[in-house]
XYZ file of C-alpha atoms in Angstrom:
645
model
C 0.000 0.000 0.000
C 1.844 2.964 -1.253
C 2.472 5.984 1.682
C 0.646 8.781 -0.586
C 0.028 9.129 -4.374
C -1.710 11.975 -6.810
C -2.214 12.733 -10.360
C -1.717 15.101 -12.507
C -3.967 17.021 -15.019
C -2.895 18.983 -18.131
C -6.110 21.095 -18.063
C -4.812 22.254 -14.489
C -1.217 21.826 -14.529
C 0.033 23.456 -11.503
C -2.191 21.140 -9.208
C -2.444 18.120 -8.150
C -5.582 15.166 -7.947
C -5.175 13.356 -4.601
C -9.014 12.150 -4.445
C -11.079 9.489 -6.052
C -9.223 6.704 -8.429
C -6.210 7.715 -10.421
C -6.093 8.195 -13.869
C -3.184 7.676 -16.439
C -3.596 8.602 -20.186
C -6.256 10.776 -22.062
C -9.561 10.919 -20.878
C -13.089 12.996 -22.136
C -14.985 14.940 -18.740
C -18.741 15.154 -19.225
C -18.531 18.079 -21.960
C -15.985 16.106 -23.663
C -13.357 17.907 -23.355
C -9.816 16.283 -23.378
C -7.176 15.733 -20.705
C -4.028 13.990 -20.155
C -2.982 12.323 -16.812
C -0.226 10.755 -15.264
C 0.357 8.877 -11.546
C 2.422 8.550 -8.525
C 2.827 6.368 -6.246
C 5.138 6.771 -3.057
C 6.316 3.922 -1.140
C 8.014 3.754 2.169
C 11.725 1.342 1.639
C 13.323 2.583 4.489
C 13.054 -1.117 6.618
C 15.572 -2.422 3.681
C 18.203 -0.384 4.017
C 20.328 -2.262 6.145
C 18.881 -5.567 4.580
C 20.122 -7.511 1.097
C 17.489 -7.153 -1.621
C 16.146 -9.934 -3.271
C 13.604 -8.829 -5.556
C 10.763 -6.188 -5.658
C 7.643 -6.745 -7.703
C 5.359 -3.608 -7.938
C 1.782 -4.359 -8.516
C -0.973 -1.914 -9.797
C -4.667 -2.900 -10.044
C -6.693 -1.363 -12.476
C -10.271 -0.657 -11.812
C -11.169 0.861 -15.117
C -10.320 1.166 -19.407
C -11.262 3.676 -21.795
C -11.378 0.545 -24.551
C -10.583 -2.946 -23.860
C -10.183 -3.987 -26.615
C -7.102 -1.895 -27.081
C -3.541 -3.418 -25.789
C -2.725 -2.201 -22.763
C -0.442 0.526 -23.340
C 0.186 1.652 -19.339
C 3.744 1.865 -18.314
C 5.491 2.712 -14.827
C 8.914 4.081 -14.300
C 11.632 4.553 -11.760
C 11.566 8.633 -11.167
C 14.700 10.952 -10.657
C 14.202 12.002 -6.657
C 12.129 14.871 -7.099
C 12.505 17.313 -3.968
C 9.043 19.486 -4.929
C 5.788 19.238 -5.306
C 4.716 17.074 -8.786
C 2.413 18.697 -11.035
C 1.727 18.514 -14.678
C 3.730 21.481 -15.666
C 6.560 20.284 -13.129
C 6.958 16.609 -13.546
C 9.682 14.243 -11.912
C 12.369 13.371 -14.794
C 11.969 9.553 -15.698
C 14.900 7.460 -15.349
C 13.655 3.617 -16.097
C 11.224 1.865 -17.466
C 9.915 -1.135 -15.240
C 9.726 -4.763 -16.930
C 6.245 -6.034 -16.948
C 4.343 -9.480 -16.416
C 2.857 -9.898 -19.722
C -0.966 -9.839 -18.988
C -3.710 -9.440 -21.796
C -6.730 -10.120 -19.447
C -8.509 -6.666 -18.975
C -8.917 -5.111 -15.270
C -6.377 -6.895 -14.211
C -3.810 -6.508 -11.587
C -0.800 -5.742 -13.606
C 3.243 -6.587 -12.012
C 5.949 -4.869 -12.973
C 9.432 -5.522 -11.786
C 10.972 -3.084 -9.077
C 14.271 -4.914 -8.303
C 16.295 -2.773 -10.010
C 14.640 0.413 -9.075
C 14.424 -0.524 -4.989
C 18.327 -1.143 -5.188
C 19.415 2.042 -6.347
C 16.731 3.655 -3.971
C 18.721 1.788 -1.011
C 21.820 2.661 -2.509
C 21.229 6.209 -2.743
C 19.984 6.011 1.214
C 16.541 6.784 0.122
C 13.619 6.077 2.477
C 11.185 5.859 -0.029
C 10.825 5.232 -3.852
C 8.180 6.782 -6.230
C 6.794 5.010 -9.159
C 5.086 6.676 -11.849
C 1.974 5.106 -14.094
C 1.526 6.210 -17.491
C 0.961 5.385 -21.032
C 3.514 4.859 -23.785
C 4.446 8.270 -24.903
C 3.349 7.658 -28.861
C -0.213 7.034 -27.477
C -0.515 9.375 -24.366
C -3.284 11.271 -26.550
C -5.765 8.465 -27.720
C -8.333 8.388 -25.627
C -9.034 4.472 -26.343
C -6.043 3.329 -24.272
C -6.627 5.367 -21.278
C -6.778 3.165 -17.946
C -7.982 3.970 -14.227
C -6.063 2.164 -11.172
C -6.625 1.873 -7.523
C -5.749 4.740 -5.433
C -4.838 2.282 -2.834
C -4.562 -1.270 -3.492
C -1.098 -0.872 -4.913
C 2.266 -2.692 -3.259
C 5.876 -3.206 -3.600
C 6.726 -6.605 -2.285
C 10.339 -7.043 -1.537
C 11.995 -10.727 -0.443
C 14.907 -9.699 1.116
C 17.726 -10.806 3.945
C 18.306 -8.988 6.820
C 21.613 -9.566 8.356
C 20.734 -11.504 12.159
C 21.592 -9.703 15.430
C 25.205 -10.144 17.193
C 24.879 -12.550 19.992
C 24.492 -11.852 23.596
C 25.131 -13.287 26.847
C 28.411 -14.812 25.823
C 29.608 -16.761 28.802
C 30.706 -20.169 30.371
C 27.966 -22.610 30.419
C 29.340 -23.739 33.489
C 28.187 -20.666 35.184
C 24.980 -19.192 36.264
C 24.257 -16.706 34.858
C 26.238 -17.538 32.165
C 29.431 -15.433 32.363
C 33.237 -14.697 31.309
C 35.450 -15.769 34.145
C 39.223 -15.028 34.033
C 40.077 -18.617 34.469
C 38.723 -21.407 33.777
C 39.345 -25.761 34.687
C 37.446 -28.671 33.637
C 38.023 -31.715 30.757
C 35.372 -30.179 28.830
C 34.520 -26.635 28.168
C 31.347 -25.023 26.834
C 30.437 -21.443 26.374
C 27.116 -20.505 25.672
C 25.443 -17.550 24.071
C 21.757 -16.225 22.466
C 20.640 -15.387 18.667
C 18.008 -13.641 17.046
C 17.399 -12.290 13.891
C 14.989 -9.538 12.977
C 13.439 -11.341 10.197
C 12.031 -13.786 12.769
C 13.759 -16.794 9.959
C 12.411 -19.935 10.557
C 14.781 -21.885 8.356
C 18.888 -21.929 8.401
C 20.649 -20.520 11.080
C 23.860 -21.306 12.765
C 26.367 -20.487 15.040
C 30.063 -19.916 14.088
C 32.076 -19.919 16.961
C 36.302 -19.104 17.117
C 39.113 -19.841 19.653
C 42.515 -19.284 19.642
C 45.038 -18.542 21.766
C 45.438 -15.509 22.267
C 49.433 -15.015 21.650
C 48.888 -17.040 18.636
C 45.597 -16.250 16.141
C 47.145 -17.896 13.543
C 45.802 -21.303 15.214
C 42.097 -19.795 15.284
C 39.830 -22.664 15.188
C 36.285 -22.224 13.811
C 33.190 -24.148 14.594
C 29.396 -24.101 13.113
C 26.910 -25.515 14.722
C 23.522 -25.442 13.258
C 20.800 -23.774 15.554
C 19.129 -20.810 16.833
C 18.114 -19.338 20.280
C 20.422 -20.833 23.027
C 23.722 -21.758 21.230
C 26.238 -23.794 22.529
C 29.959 -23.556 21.333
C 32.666 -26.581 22.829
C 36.519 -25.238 22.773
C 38.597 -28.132 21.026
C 40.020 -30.467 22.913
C 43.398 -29.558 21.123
C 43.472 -25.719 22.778
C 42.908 -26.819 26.697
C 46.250 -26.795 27.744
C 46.509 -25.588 31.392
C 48.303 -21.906 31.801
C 47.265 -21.178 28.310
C 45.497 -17.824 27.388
C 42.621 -18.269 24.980
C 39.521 -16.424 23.359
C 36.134 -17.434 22.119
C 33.876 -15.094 19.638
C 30.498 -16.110 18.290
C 28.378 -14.780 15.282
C 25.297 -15.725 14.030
C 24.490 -16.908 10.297
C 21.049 -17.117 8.345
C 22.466 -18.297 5.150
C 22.985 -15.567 3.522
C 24.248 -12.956 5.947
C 25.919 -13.075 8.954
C 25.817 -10.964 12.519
C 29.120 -9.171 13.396
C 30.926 -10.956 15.725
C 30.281 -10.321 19.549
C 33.585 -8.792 21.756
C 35.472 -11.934 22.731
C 35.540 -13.903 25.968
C 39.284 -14.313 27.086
C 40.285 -16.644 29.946
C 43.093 -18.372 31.214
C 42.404 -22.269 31.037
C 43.711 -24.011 34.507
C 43.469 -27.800 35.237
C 45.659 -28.098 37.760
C 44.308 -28.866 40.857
C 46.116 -27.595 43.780
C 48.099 -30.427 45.304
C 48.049 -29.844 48.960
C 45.510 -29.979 51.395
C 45.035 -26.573 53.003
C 46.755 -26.435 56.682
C 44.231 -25.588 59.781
C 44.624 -24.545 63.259
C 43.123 -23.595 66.074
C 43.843 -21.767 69.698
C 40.491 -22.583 71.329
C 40.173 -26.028 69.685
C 43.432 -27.552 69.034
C 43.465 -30.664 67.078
C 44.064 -33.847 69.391
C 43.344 -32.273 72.880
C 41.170 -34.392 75.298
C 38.620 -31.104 76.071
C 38.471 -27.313 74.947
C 36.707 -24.556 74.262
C 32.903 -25.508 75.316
C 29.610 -25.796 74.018
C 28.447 -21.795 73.453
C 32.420 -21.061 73.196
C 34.026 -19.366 69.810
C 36.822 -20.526 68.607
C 39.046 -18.833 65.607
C 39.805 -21.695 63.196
C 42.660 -20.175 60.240
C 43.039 -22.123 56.973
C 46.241 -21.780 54.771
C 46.907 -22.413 51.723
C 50.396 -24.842 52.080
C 52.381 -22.856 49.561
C 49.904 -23.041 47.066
C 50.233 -19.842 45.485
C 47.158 -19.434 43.378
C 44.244 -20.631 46.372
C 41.483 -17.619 46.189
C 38.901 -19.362 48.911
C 38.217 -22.313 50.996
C 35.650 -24.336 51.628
C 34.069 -25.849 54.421
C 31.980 -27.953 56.251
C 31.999 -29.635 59.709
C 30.054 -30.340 62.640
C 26.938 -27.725 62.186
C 28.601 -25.626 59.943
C 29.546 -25.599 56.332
C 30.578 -22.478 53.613
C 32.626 -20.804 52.178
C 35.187 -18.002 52.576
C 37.743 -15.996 50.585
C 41.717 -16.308 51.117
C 43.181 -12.564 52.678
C 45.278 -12.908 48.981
C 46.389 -15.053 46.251
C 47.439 -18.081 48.105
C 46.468 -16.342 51.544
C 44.800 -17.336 54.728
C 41.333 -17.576 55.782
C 39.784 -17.003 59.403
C 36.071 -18.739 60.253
C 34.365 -18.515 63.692
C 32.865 -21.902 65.004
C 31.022 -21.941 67.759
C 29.825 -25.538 68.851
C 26.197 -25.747 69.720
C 26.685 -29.159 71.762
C 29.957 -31.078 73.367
C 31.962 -34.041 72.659
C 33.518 -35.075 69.229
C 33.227 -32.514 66.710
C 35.234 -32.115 63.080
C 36.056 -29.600 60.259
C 37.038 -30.148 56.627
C 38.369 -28.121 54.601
C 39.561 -27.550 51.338
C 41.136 -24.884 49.021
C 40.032 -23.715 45.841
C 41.918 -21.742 43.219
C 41.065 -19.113 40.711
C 39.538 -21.576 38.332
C 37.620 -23.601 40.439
C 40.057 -26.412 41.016
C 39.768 -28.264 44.463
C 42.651 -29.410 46.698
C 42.810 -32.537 48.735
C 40.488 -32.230 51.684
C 42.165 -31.409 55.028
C 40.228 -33.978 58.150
C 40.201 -31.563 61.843
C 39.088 -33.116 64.364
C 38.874 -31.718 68.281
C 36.915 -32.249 71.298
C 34.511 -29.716 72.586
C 33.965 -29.603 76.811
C 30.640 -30.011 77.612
C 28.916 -26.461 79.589
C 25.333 -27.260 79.924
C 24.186 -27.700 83.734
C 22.942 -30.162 84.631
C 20.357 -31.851 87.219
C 18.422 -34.475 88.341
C 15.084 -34.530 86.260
C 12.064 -35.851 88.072
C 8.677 -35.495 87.773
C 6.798 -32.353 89.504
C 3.246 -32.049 91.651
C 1.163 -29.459 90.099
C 1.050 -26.586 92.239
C 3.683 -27.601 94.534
C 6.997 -26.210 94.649
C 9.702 -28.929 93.264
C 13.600 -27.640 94.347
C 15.862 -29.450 91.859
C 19.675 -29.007 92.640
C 22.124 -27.673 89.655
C 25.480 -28.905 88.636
C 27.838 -26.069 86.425
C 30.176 -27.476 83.969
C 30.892 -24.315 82.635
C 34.490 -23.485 83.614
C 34.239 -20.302 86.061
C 30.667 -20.278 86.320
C 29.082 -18.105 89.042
C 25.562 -17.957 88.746
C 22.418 -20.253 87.468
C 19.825 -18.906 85.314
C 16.549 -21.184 84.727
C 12.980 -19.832 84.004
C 10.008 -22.166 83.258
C 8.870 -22.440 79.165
C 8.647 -18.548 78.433
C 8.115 -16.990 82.013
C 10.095 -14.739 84.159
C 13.659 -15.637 84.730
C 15.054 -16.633 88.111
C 19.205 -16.225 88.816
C 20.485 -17.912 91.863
C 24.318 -17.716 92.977
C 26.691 -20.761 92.586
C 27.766 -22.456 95.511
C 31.823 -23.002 95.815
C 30.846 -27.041 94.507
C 29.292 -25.481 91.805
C 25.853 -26.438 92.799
C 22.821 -24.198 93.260
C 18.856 -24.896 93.853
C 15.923 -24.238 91.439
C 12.895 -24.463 93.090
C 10.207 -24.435 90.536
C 6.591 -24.593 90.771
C 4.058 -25.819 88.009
C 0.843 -24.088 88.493
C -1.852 -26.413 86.721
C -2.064 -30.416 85.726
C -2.015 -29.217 81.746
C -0.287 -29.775 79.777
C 1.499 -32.695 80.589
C 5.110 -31.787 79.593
C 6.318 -28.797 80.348
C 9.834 -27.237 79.472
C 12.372 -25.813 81.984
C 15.177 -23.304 80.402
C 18.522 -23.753 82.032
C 21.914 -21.932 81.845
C 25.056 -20.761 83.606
C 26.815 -17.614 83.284
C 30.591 -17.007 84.226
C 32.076 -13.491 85.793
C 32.627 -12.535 82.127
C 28.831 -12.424 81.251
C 29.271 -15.460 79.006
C 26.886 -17.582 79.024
C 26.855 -21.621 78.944
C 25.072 -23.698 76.639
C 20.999 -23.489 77.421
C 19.582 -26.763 78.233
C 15.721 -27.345 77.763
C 14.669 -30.338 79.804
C 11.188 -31.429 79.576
C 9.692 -32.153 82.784
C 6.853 -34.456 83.711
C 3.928 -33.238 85.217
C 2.290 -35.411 87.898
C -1.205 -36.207 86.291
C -2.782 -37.067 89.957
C -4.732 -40.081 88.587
C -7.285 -41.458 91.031
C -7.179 -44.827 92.177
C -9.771 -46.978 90.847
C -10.709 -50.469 92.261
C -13.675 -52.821 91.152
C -15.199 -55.365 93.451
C -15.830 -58.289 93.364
C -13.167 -59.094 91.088
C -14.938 -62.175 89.482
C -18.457 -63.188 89.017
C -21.235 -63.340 86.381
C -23.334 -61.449 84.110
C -26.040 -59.657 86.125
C -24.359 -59.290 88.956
C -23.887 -55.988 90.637
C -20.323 -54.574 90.796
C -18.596 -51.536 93.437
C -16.776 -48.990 91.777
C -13.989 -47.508 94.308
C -12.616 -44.466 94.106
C -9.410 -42.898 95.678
C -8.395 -39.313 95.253
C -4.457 -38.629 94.787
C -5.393 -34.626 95.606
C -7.429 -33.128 98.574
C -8.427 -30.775 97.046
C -10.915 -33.438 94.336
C -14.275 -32.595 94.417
C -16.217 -34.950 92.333
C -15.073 -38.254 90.065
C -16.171 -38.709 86.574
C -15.903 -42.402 85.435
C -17.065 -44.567 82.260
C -18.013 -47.921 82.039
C -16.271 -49.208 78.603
C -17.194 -52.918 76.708
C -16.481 -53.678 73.083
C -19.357 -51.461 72.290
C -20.980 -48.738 72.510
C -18.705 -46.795 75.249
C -21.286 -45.070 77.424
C -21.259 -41.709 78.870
C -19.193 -40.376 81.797
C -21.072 -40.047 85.422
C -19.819 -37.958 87.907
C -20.074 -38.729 91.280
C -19.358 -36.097 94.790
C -15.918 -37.012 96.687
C -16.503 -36.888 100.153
C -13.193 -37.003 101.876
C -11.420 -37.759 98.376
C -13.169 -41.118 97.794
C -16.553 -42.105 96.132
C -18.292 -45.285 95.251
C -20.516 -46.208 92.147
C -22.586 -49.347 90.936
C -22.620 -51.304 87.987
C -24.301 -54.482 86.868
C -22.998 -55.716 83.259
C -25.473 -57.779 81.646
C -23.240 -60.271 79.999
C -20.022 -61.576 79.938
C -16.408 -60.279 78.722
C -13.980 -57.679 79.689
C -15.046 -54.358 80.773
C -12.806 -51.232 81.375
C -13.206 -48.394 83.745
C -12.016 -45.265 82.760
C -11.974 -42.514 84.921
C -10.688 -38.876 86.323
C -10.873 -36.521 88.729
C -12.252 -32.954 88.900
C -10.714 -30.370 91.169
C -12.277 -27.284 93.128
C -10.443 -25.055 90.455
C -12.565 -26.901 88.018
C -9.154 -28.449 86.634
C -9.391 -32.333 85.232
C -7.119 -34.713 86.723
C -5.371 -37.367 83.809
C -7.198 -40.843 83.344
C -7.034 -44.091 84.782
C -7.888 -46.954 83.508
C -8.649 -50.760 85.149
C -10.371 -53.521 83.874
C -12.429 -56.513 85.730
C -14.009 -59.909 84.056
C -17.099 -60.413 83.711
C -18.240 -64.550 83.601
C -21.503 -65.362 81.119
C -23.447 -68.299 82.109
C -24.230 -70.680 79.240
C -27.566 -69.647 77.284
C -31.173 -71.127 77.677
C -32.552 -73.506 75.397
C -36.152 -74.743 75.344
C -38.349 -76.897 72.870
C -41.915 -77.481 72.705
C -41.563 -80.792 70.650
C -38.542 -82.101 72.032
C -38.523 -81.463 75.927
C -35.126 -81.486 77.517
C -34.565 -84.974 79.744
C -37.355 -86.495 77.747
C -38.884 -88.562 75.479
C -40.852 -87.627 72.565
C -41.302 -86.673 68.701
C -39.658 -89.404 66.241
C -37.037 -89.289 63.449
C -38.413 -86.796 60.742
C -40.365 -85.079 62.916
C -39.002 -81.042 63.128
C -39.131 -79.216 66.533
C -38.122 -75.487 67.336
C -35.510 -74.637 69.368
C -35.191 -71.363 70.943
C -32.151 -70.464 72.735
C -31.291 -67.057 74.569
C -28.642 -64.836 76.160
C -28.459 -61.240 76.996
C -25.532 -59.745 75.176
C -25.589 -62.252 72.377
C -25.213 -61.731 68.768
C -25.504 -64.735 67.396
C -25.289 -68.661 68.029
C -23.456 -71.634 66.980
C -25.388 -74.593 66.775
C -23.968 -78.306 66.543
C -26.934 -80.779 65.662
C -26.152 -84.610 64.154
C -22.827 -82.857 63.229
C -23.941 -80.136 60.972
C -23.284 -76.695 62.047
C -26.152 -73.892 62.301
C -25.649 -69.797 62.689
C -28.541 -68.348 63.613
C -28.569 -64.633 64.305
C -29.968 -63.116 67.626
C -32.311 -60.608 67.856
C -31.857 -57.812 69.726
C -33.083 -59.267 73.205
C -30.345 -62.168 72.531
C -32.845 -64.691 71.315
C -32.868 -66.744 67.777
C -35.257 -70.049 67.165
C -34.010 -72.678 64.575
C -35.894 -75.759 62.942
C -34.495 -79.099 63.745
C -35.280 -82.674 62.224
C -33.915 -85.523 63.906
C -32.923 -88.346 61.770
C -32.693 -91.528 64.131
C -34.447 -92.343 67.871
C -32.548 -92.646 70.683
C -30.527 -90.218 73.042
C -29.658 -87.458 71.233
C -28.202 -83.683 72.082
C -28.448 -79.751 70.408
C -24.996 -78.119 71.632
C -25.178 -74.132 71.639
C -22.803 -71.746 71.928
C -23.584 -67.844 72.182
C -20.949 -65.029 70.890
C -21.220 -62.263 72.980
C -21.539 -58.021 71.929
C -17.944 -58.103 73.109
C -16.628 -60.542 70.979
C -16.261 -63.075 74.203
C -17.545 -66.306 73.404
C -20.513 -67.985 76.226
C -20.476 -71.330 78.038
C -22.021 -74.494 75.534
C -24.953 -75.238 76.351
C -25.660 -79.306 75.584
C -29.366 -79.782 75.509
C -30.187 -83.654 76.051
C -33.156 -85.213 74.998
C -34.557 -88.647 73.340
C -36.275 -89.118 69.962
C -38.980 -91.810 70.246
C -39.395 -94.302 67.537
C -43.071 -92.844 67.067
C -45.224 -96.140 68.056
């Protein structure tokens, strides 16, 4: 689409037409009177001139002829930069005719060849190029062959190369970010780097990388590897020779153009690993001694390089701690400052590292930290009693004890000459169970010791629970005991527990810290007591627990047709059977030996259908399982089939 256009009239020549559909050639107005026109088209080139040219093909529609029957007769031509306004009486010299696509078809859109034309445009460092339309100059006057074209539909299209961007980011791959270290160590070594090109290609690109060494570019080495985007360059194996100075450069190629090449990466390629293990030493924690220093206690530990002249830092790592810090120099010395959170066998190593990354042996420390945590006897406390717990320092020169309970206030007593002091502490309430008491020592410097946090055991004041009789059986009423540990309980809260359900907690009124409860289980198993105390504060005592046995008697069984101890029915004659238990689920029935399952209902009763098969003394043997999952007494119910005369 062209950037502005007109026409131009001889029957107004100092003006110019910039409205409606441009005309070319001679043309008849409504009173017939005749004029001649030319066009221009202006076209905006300026994205190409940094970019390799191709081709240009300039394409004009036409919307209307004068006579089609006539050859086309329109021609367009490359203009002499015209620096005024165009007009018919002041028209832009014209330096070239543009080749045309031979097209006879009438109304057509009609392509002329701009190649040329756009070239010298770029050459001359023009931003745009104007095109002119006309007829051939022996038959600008005959009406027949004048044409009309779009005022806007026309184009230039131009294929063309623009060279791609230099790379960025050149740097070690081995780095992040990527980067361009002064030295460098490793068997293989990879620099990385990013492309783009402005004409967004989708097809060839590639990455030409060069090293050399840098006293010797004569034995430049280059490298393409195909690729866009990220691009990865590998220096020959043949260059990495440790102490040797090298470069790397990288440009980017489409094809047909290439990037300028980016400002090279030099290093100095080391891979030499430093051969001795860095010396350490220590004041405060000398290697080999029995004790020093203490928990709490910095020490200086200094690292040295052995005479290795090119270690830059060393690292570390040891008994809670680890890092890493920078030599004083070029093969200098390094401080660190442990300080050991607990006592007894602790260790450092260490190990230098040089300019380009190479690692020394590792250097083993080991020393022995004194312990400095008190200590004391830990025992379990009475809530709301005061509990005096004596201290022992192991801090050396320690003078005074400072222990506080979880987060409250702190309490500082003096140290005897043993080194001993009390704590008395008191733990107001049963809850929670465990409760944390913060202990240190201090010496005359203000230093303190390492802080022990004990965890102390809070007396739960369980009542005492005891179930009588021990032993006997279902339906029989049981005495619940119970025993306060406190005086000041004032009521007991207990629960009778089976299989299932669990039932609700009852309280019951202490009088003189004991109470008593009744409780008759209906059938037979283990049962558990749970229960706890409530104080006046309205504070709940822990739980105890305590179980007792409870005995089921064998279930009932009774028959209508078959009597127990007696004589009746015959062989294929049924009879029901109907056995019960409280507390039973279901029953297992033995009968001629064949096995029965019946399910109780929920009063503990189930009836089942039984046909003898022979007279004579015979037997039903039941057995009830119980609600919790105790199984009853059997039951062997005796009778005698007659032989039904």
């Amino acid at each position: 689409m062209p950037i502005g256009w007109l026409s131009t009239d001889s029957r107004t020549p100092r003006s110019a037409i910039t409205t409606g559909d441009a005309r070319v050639g001679a043309w008849l107005d409504e009173q017939g009177r005749k004029h001649l026109s030319k066009s221009y088209f202006a076209f905006d080139i300026s994205n190409f001139r940094t970019a390799t040219v191709f081709s240009a093909r300039a394409v004009f529609p036409e919307v209307a002829a004068n006579d089609c029957a006539k050859r086309r007769q329109t021609e367009v031509w490359e203009l002499v930069p015209h620096d005024h306004t165009t007009s018919w009486a002041d028209q832009p010299q014209e330096l070239n005719i543009l080749p045309s696509v031979k097209n006879t078809q009438c109304l057509a859109s009609i392509t002329y060849d701009a190649t040329d034309a756009v070239k010298r445009a770029i050459r001359r460092g023009d931003k745009t190029i104007t095109l002119a339309v006309r007829i051939a100059e022996d038959q600008q006057g005959n009406v027949a062959f004048g044409r009309t074209y779009s005022s806007w539909r026309q184009s230039v299209g131009v294929e063309y190369n623009t060279p791609p961007n230099t790379p960025t980011g050149l740097g070690l791959q081995q780095t992040y970010p990527a980067a361009c270290p002064d030295y460098v160590s490793g068997s293989a070594v990879t620099f990385t780097a990013s492309t783009s090109d402005p004409d967004g290609h989708q097809g060839y690109r590639a990455a030409r990388w060069a090293f050399w060494p840098v006293d010797r570019p004569a034995q430049r080495v280059e490298q393409v590897y195909e690729g866009s985007g990220t691009v990865l360059g590998t220096v020959p194996q043949g260059l990495l020779v440790s102490g040797t100075r090298l470069a790397v450069a990288v440009r980017d190629e489409d094809g047909y153009t290439a990037s300028a090449w980016t400002a090279p990466c030099v290093f100095t390629y080391d891979n030499q690993a430093p051969a001795v293990a860095p010396g350490v030493s220590s004041t405060v924690y000398p290697e080999g001694a029995d004790w020093s220093g203490g928990e709490n206690v910095p020490g200086e530990f200094v690292f040295t390089a052995g005479g290795v002249d090119d270690v830059v830092s060393y690292q570390y790592e040891g008994s809670g701690v680890r890092g890493s810090v920078a030599a004083n120099g070029l093969g200098g010395s390094a401080t660190i400052t442990v300080t050991p959170e607990f006592w007894g066998f602790q260790y450092l190593d260490v190990t230098g590292v040089d300019r380009a990354g190479n690692r020394s042996p590792t250097r083993h420390y080991t020393y022995m930290v004194r312990p400095t945590s008190p200590t004391f006897e830990n025992r379990g406390v009475k809530a709301g009693e005061p509990t005096t717990f004596t201290l022992t320092a192991r801090q050396p020169g320690a003078v005074s004890a400072t222990y506080r309970l979880e987060n409250g206030p702190e309490t500082t007593v003096p140290l005897d000459a043993n080194g001993t002091a009390p704590m008395t502490v008191t733990v107001p309430t049963l809850q929670p169970v465990l409760r944390e008491l913060v202990v240190w020592t201090t010496d005359a410097s203000g230093h303190r010791s390492r802080t022990i946090r004990s965890t102390l055991f809070v007396d739960q004041a369980l009542p005492q629970v005891e179930v009588t009789p021990v032993d006997a059986e279902a339906g029989a009423e049981r005495v619940i005991g119970f025993t306060a540990a406190r005086a000041d309980v004032v009521s007991f809260s207990y629960r009778v527990k089976s299989s299932f359900p669990y039932d609700e907690f009852v309280a019951v009124p202490a009088v003189d810290g004991k109470a008593t409860a009744k409780v008759t289980p209906a059938f037979g198993g283990y049962y558990e007591v749970e229960a706890y105390s409530t104080l006046a504060s309205g504070e709940r005592t822990g739980a105890t627990t305590t179980q007792f046995y409870v005995t089921s008697p064998a279930p009932t069984v009774t028959s209508a047709e078959y009597p127990e101890n007696a004589t009746s029915g015959a062989p294929g004659q049924p009879g029901a059977f109907r056995m019960s238990l409280p507390g039973a689920m279901d029953f297992v029935i033995v009968f001629e030996g064949r096995y029965y399952y019946p399910q109780a209902d929920a009063d503990g009763a189930a009836t089942v259908e039984l046909t003898p098969t022979n007279p004579g003394p015979t037997s039903v043997s039941v057995t009830a399982m119980l609600a919790t999952w105790e199984q009853s007494p059997t039951k062997e119910y005796a009778f005698t089939v007659g032989n039904g005369s």
